[in-house]
Amino acid sequence: FYYLESRFNKSQIYTKLYENNRIQLYRDQDIQLLEPHMCATAELAYQSMINFSKNQSIIVSGESGAGKTVSAKYAMRYFSNVRGLLEETQIEKNAIGNAKTIRNDNSSLFGKYIEIEFLKYHICGASMRTYLLEKSRVIYQAPDERNYHIFYQLCTQANQSDMKSLIFCK
């Protein structure tokens, strides 16, 4: 709440999150002196890990369409660009685990647990686990909602023999 209130009080309700030079501003800085940003949260977690020698967690939560996936992506981009982690592609995960819902055309319908491993304060690995995929969506969608994107991509990209091998056609 502190970050939202401070930006509101400065009449700065929008932040240019997409610029790489903005991401670099948060490296090795006292985040209290900079504008609120998801990168500030990532840097604080990194600094706390170093200063207190303790594992850190960043939990991103909220309602559908609130920007959880995008916020997590920016934290990962921060670690990628500033701390040297190779960035992974979001496209495959989005196709497999996202679908159109009433509230969001590209809703993530699964939880992600991402672990970044450090050795002597340098990133040495990362892993991701997914949870709570809506299996029922495969056979039933509410009105104005759709199945997972991957099925539509397969139907538009696959040739007839691929479709038969995937048992989409008889």
PDB file of C-alpha atoms in Angstrom:
ATOM      1  CA  PHE A   1       0.000   0.000   0.000  1.00  0.00           C
ATOM      2  CA  TYR A   2       2.913   2.346   0.727  1.00  0.00           C
ATOM      3  CA  TYR A   3       4.014   2.312  -2.933  1.00  0.00           C
ATOM      4  CA  LEU A   4       0.541   3.009  -4.295  1.00  0.00           C
ATOM      5  CA  GLU A   5      -0.041   5.841  -1.847  1.00  0.00           C
ATOM      6  CA  SER A   6       3.326   7.476  -2.505  1.00  0.00           C
ATOM      7  CA  ARG A   7       2.795   7.386  -6.297  1.00  0.00           C
ATOM      8  CA  PHE A   8      -0.757   8.708  -5.932  1.00  0.00           C
ATOM      9  CA  ASN A   9       0.460  11.584  -3.752  1.00  0.00           C
ATOM     10  CA  LYS A  10       3.009  12.525  -6.455  1.00  0.00           C
ATOM     11  CA  SER A  11       0.339  12.308  -9.212  1.00  0.00           C
ATOM     12  CA  GLN A  12       2.414   9.539 -10.821  1.00  0.00           C
ATOM     13  CA  ILE A  13      -0.074   6.735 -11.222  1.00  0.00           C
ATOM     14  CA  TYR A  14       1.617   5.180 -14.265  1.00  0.00           C
ATOM     15  CA  THR A  15       5.135   3.760 -14.401  1.00  0.00           C
ATOM     16  CA  LYS A  16       7.014   3.010 -17.623  1.00  0.00           C
ATOM     17  CA  LEU A  17       7.645  -0.610 -16.724  1.00  0.00           C
ATOM     18  CA  TYR A  18       8.754  -1.737 -20.143  1.00  0.00           C
ATOM     19  CA  GLU A  19      12.041   0.121 -20.531  1.00  0.00           C
ATOM     20  CA  ASN A  20      15.265  -1.780 -19.800  1.00  0.00           C
ATOM     21  CA  ASN A  21      17.055   1.377 -18.660  1.00  0.00           C
ATOM     22  CA  ARG A  22      14.411   1.757 -15.931  1.00  0.00           C
ATOM     23  CA  ILE A  23      15.110  -1.772 -14.743  1.00  0.00           C
ATOM     24  CA  GLN A  24      18.833  -0.967 -14.363  1.00  0.00           C
ATOM     25  CA  LEU A  25      18.045   1.938 -12.005  1.00  0.00           C
ATOM     26  CA  TYR A  26      17.237  -0.458  -9.165  1.00  0.00           C
ATOM     27  CA  ARG A  27      20.508  -2.403  -9.096  1.00  0.00           C
ATOM     28  CA  ASP A  28      22.399  -2.006  -5.795  1.00  0.00           C
ATOM     29  CA  GLN A  29      20.227   0.958  -4.773  1.00  0.00           C
ATOM     30  CA  ASP A  30      18.358   1.880  -1.616  1.00  0.00           C
ATOM     31  CA  ILE A  31      14.869   1.279  -2.966  1.00  0.00           C
ATOM     32  CA  GLN A  32      13.384   3.760  -0.489  1.00  0.00           C
ATOM     33  CA  LEU A  33      15.015   6.516  -2.555  1.00  0.00           C
ATOM     34  CA  LEU A  34      13.568   5.353  -5.893  1.00  0.00           C
ATOM     35  CA  GLU A  35      10.075   5.256  -7.342  1.00  0.00           C
ATOM     36  CA  PRO A  36       8.004   2.168  -6.460  1.00  0.00           C
ATOM     37  CA  HIS A  37       8.376  -0.636  -9.009  1.00  0.00           C
ATOM     38  CA  MET A  38       8.293  -4.433  -9.189  1.00  0.00           C
ATOM     39  CA  CYS A  39      12.056  -4.256  -9.744  1.00  0.00           C
ATOM     40  CA  ALA A  40      12.356  -2.564  -6.347  1.00  0.00           C
ATOM     41  CA  THR A  41      10.698  -5.611  -4.805  1.00  0.00           C
ATOM     42  CA  ALA A  42      13.084  -7.931  -6.666  1.00  0.00           C
ATOM     43  CA  GLU A  43      16.125  -5.874  -5.634  1.00  0.00           C
ATOM     44  CA  LEU A  44      14.952  -5.790  -2.006  1.00  0.00           C
ATOM     45  CA  ALA A  45      14.657  -9.585  -2.016  1.00  0.00           C
ATOM     46  CA  TYR A  46      18.140  -9.872  -3.520  1.00  0.00           C
ATOM     47  CA  GLN A  47      19.685  -7.415  -1.031  1.00  0.00           C
ATOM     48  CA  SER A  48      17.940  -9.148   1.887  1.00  0.00           C
ATOM     49  CA  MET A  49      19.312 -12.499   0.738  1.00  0.00           C
ATOM     50  CA  ILE A  50      22.830 -11.045   0.730  1.00  0.00           C
ATOM     51  CA  ASN A  51      22.579  -8.983   3.924  1.00  0.00           C
ATOM     52  CA  PHE A  52      20.798 -11.576   6.069  1.00  0.00           C
ATOM     53  CA  SER A  53      21.960 -14.824   4.381  1.00  0.00           C
ATOM     54  CA  LYS A  54      18.346 -16.033   4.274  1.00  0.00           C
ATOM     55  CA  ASN A  55      16.186 -17.370   1.466  1.00  0.00           C
ATOM     56  CA  GLN A  56      13.686 -14.812   0.157  1.00  0.00           C
ATOM     57  CA  SER A  57      10.233 -15.113  -1.425  1.00  0.00           C
ATOM     58  CA  ILE A  58       8.191 -12.804  -3.624  1.00  0.00           C
ATOM     59  CA  ILE A  59       4.486 -13.656  -3.590  1.00  0.00           C
ATOM     60  CA  VAL A  60       2.335 -12.100  -6.307  1.00  0.00           C
ATOM     61  CA  SER A  61      -1.408 -12.385  -5.710  1.00  0.00           C
ATOM     62  CA  GLY A  62      -4.627 -10.678  -6.754  1.00  0.00           C
ATOM     63  CA  GLU A  63      -7.871 -11.016  -8.660  1.00  0.00           C
ATOM     64  CA  SER A  64      -8.190 -12.178 -12.244  1.00  0.00           C
ATOM     65  CA  GLY A  65      -6.818  -9.558 -14.612  1.00  0.00           C
ATOM     66  CA  ALA A  66      -4.978  -7.648 -11.863  1.00  0.00           C
ATOM     67  CA  GLY A  67      -1.557  -8.149 -13.458  1.00  0.00           C
ATOM     68  CA  LYS A  68      -0.054 -11.001 -11.445  1.00  0.00           C
ATOM     69  CA  THR A  69       1.522 -12.714 -14.448  1.00  0.00           C
ATOM     70  CA  VAL A  70       2.899  -9.437 -15.800  1.00  0.00           C
ATOM     71  CA  SER A  71       4.300  -8.469 -12.381  1.00  0.00           C
ATOM     72  CA  ALA A  72       6.030 -11.825 -12.013  1.00  0.00           C
ATOM     73  CA  LYS A  73       7.388 -11.432 -15.554  1.00  0.00           C
ATOM     74  CA  TYR A  74       8.943  -8.082 -14.601  1.00  0.00           C
ATOM     75  CA  ALA A  75      10.560  -9.560 -11.507  1.00  0.00           C
ATOM     76  CA  MET A  76      12.018 -12.323 -13.700  1.00  0.00           C
ATOM     77  CA  ARG A  77      13.136  -9.760 -16.281  1.00  0.00           C
ATOM     78  CA  TYR A  78      14.903  -7.864 -13.502  1.00  0.00           C
ATOM     79  CA  PHE A  79      16.799 -10.966 -12.416  1.00  0.00           C
ATOM     80  CA  SER A  80      17.514 -11.773 -16.056  1.00  0.00           C
ATOM     81  CA  ASN A  81      18.812  -8.373 -17.149  1.00  0.00           C
ATOM     82  CA  VAL A  82      20.429  -7.169 -13.951  1.00  0.00           C
ATOM     83  CA  ARG A  83      21.521 -10.324 -12.176  1.00  0.00           C
ATOM     84  CA  GLY A  84      22.451 -12.504 -15.171  1.00  0.00           C
ATOM     85  CA  LEU A  85      19.734 -15.138 -15.426  1.00  0.00           C
ATOM     86  CA  LEU A  86      18.901 -16.261 -18.929  1.00  0.00           C
ATOM     87  CA  GLU A  87      15.323 -15.279 -19.646  1.00  0.00           C
ATOM     88  CA  GLU A  88      12.974 -18.102 -20.556  1.00  0.00           C
ATOM     89  CA  THR A  89      10.181 -17.800 -23.044  1.00  0.00           C
ATOM     90  CA  GLN A  90       6.637 -17.249 -21.827  1.00  0.00           C
ATOM     91  CA  ILE A  91       4.987 -18.271 -25.094  1.00  0.00           C
ATOM     92  CA  GLU A  92       4.800 -22.028 -24.527  1.00  0.00           C
ATOM     93  CA  LYS A  93       3.551 -21.687 -20.949  1.00  0.00           C
ATOM     94  CA  ASN A  94       0.925 -19.186 -22.031  1.00  0.00           C
ATOM     95  CA  ALA A  95      -0.358 -21.428 -24.821  1.00  0.00           C
ATOM     96  CA  ILE A  96      -0.646 -24.462 -22.583  1.00  0.00           C
ATOM     97  CA  GLY A  97      -1.979 -22.827 -19.422  1.00  0.00           C
ATOM     98  CA  ASN A  98      -3.883 -19.737 -20.585  1.00  0.00           C
ATOM     99  CA  ALA A  99      -7.408 -19.308 -21.927  1.00  0.00           C
ATOM    100  CA  LYS A 100      -9.972 -16.602 -22.622  1.00  0.00           C
ATOM    101  CA  THR A 101     -12.266 -15.942 -19.669  1.00  0.00           C
ATOM    102  CA  ILE A 102     -14.992 -13.376 -19.139  1.00  0.00           C
ATOM    103  CA  ARG A 103     -12.564 -11.103 -17.261  1.00  0.00           C
ATOM    104  CA  ASN A 104      -9.346 -11.640 -19.213  1.00  0.00           C
ATOM    105  CA  ASP A 105      -8.617 -12.670 -22.821  1.00  0.00           C
ATOM    106  CA  ASN A 106      -5.313 -14.252 -21.773  1.00  0.00           C
ATOM    107  CA  SER A 107      -5.984 -15.512 -18.257  1.00  0.00           C
ATOM    108  CA  SER A 108      -3.341 -17.718 -16.628  1.00  0.00           C
ATOM    109  CA  LEU A 109      -5.250 -20.677 -15.237  1.00  0.00           C
ATOM    110  CA  PHE A 110      -2.400 -22.183 -13.304  1.00  0.00           C
ATOM    111  CA  GLY A 111      -0.143 -21.187 -10.442  1.00  0.00           C
ATOM    112  CA  LYS A 112       3.590 -20.883 -10.912  1.00  0.00           C
ATOM    113  CA  TYR A 113       6.264 -21.557  -8.331  1.00  0.00           C
ATOM    114  CA  ILE A 114       9.575 -20.240  -9.612  1.00  0.00           C
ATOM    115  CA  GLU A 115      12.812 -20.948  -7.796  1.00  0.00           C
ATOM    116  CA  ILE A 116      15.996 -19.035  -8.583  1.00  0.00           C
ATOM    117  CA  GLU A 117      19.171 -20.564  -7.192  1.00  0.00           C
ATOM    118  CA  PHE A 118      22.171 -18.476  -6.178  1.00  0.00           C
ATOM    119  CA  LEU A 119      25.743 -19.496  -5.471  1.00  0.00           C
ATOM    120  CA  LYS A 120      27.942 -16.809  -3.926  1.00  0.00           C
ATOM    121  CA  TYR A 121      25.316 -14.173  -4.838  1.00  0.00           C
ATOM    122  CA  HIS A 122      25.304 -15.130  -8.521  1.00  0.00           C
ATOM    123  CA  ILE A 123      22.465 -16.941 -10.244  1.00  0.00           C
ATOM    124  CA  CYS A 124      23.395 -20.537 -10.976  1.00  0.00           C
ATOM    125  CA  GLY A 125      20.020 -22.026 -11.904  1.00  0.00           C
ATOM    126  CA  ALA A 126      16.255 -21.747 -11.959  1.00  0.00           C
ATOM    127  CA  SER A 127      13.241 -24.026 -12.052  1.00  0.00           C
ATOM    128  CA  MET A 128       9.502 -23.636 -12.366  1.00  0.00           C
ATOM    129  CA  ARG A 129       6.624 -25.803 -11.173  1.00  0.00           C
ATOM    130  CA  THR A 130       3.007 -25.298 -12.176  1.00  0.00           C
ATOM    131  CA  TYR A 131      -0.065 -26.006 -10.046  1.00  0.00           C
ATOM    132  CA  LEU A 132      -3.854 -26.077 -10.263  1.00  0.00           C
ATOM    133  CA  LEU A 133      -4.444 -26.392 -13.992  1.00  0.00           C
ATOM    134  CA  GLU A 134      -8.223 -26.357 -14.629  1.00  0.00           C
ATOM    135  CA  LYS A 135      -8.717 -29.823 -16.127  1.00  0.00           C
ATOM    136  CA  SER A 136     -12.478 -29.325 -16.465  1.00  0.00           C
ATOM    137  CA  ARG A 137     -11.893 -26.516 -19.012  1.00  0.00           C
ATOM    138  CA  VAL A 138     -10.775 -29.138 -21.553  1.00  0.00           C
ATOM    139  CA  ILE A 139     -14.327 -30.527 -21.823  1.00  0.00           C
ATOM    140  CA  TYR A 140     -16.471 -27.570 -20.705  1.00  0.00           C
ATOM    141  CA  GLN A 141     -16.209 -23.782 -20.973  1.00  0.00           C
ATOM    142  CA  ALA A 142     -18.651 -21.251 -19.559  1.00  0.00           C
ATOM    143  CA  PRO A 143     -20.468 -18.974 -22.033  1.00  0.00           C
ATOM    144  CA  ASP A 144     -18.109 -16.405 -23.633  1.00  0.00           C
ATOM    145  CA  GLU A 145     -15.051 -18.353 -22.439  1.00  0.00           C
ATOM    146  CA  ARG A 146     -12.695 -20.573 -24.436  1.00  0.00           C
ATOM    147  CA  ASN A 147     -10.537 -23.640 -24.041  1.00  0.00           C
ATOM    148  CA  TYR A 148      -6.760 -23.438 -23.570  1.00  0.00           C
ATOM    149  CA  HIS A 149      -4.990 -21.516 -26.339  1.00  0.00           C
ATOM    150  CA  ILE A 150      -2.883 -24.549 -27.250  1.00  0.00           C
ATOM    151  CA  PHE A 151      -5.874 -26.393 -28.751  1.00  0.00           C
ATOM    152  CA  TYR A 152      -6.688 -23.513 -31.108  1.00  0.00           C
ATOM    153  CA  GLN A 153      -3.024 -23.207 -32.076  1.00  0.00           C
ATOM    154  CA  LEU A 154      -2.844 -26.922 -32.835  1.00  0.00           C
ATOM    155  CA  CYS A 155      -6.007 -26.753 -34.942  1.00  0.00           C
ATOM    156  CA  THR A 156      -4.711 -23.851 -37.033  1.00  0.00           C
ATOM    157  CA  GLN A 157      -1.111 -25.070 -37.391  1.00  0.00           C
ATOM    158  CA  ALA A 158      -1.318 -28.854 -37.690  1.00  0.00           C
ATOM    159  CA  ASN A 159      -1.808 -30.685 -40.977  1.00  0.00           C
ATOM    160  CA  GLN A 160      -4.387 -33.492 -41.437  1.00  0.00           C
ATOM    161  CA  SER A 161      -2.024 -36.336 -40.509  1.00  0.00           C
ATOM    162  CA  ASP A 162      -0.945 -34.482 -37.360  1.00  0.00           C
ATOM    163  CA  MET A 163      -4.592 -33.950 -36.439  1.00  0.00           C
ATOM    164  CA  LYS A 164      -5.328 -37.678 -36.834  1.00  0.00           C
ATOM    165  CA  SER A 165      -2.343 -38.640 -34.699  1.00  0.00           C
ATOM    166  CA  LEU A 166      -3.541 -36.227 -32.021  1.00  0.00           C
ATOM    167  CA  ILE A 167      -7.011 -37.853 -32.208  1.00  0.00           C
ATOM    168  CA  PHE A 168      -8.704 -34.573 -33.104  1.00  0.00           C
ATOM    169  CA  CYS A 169     -10.225 -36.199 -36.188  1.00  0.00           C
ATOM    170  CA  LYS A 170     -11.431 -39.725 -36.937  1.00  0.00           C
TER     171      LYS A 170
END
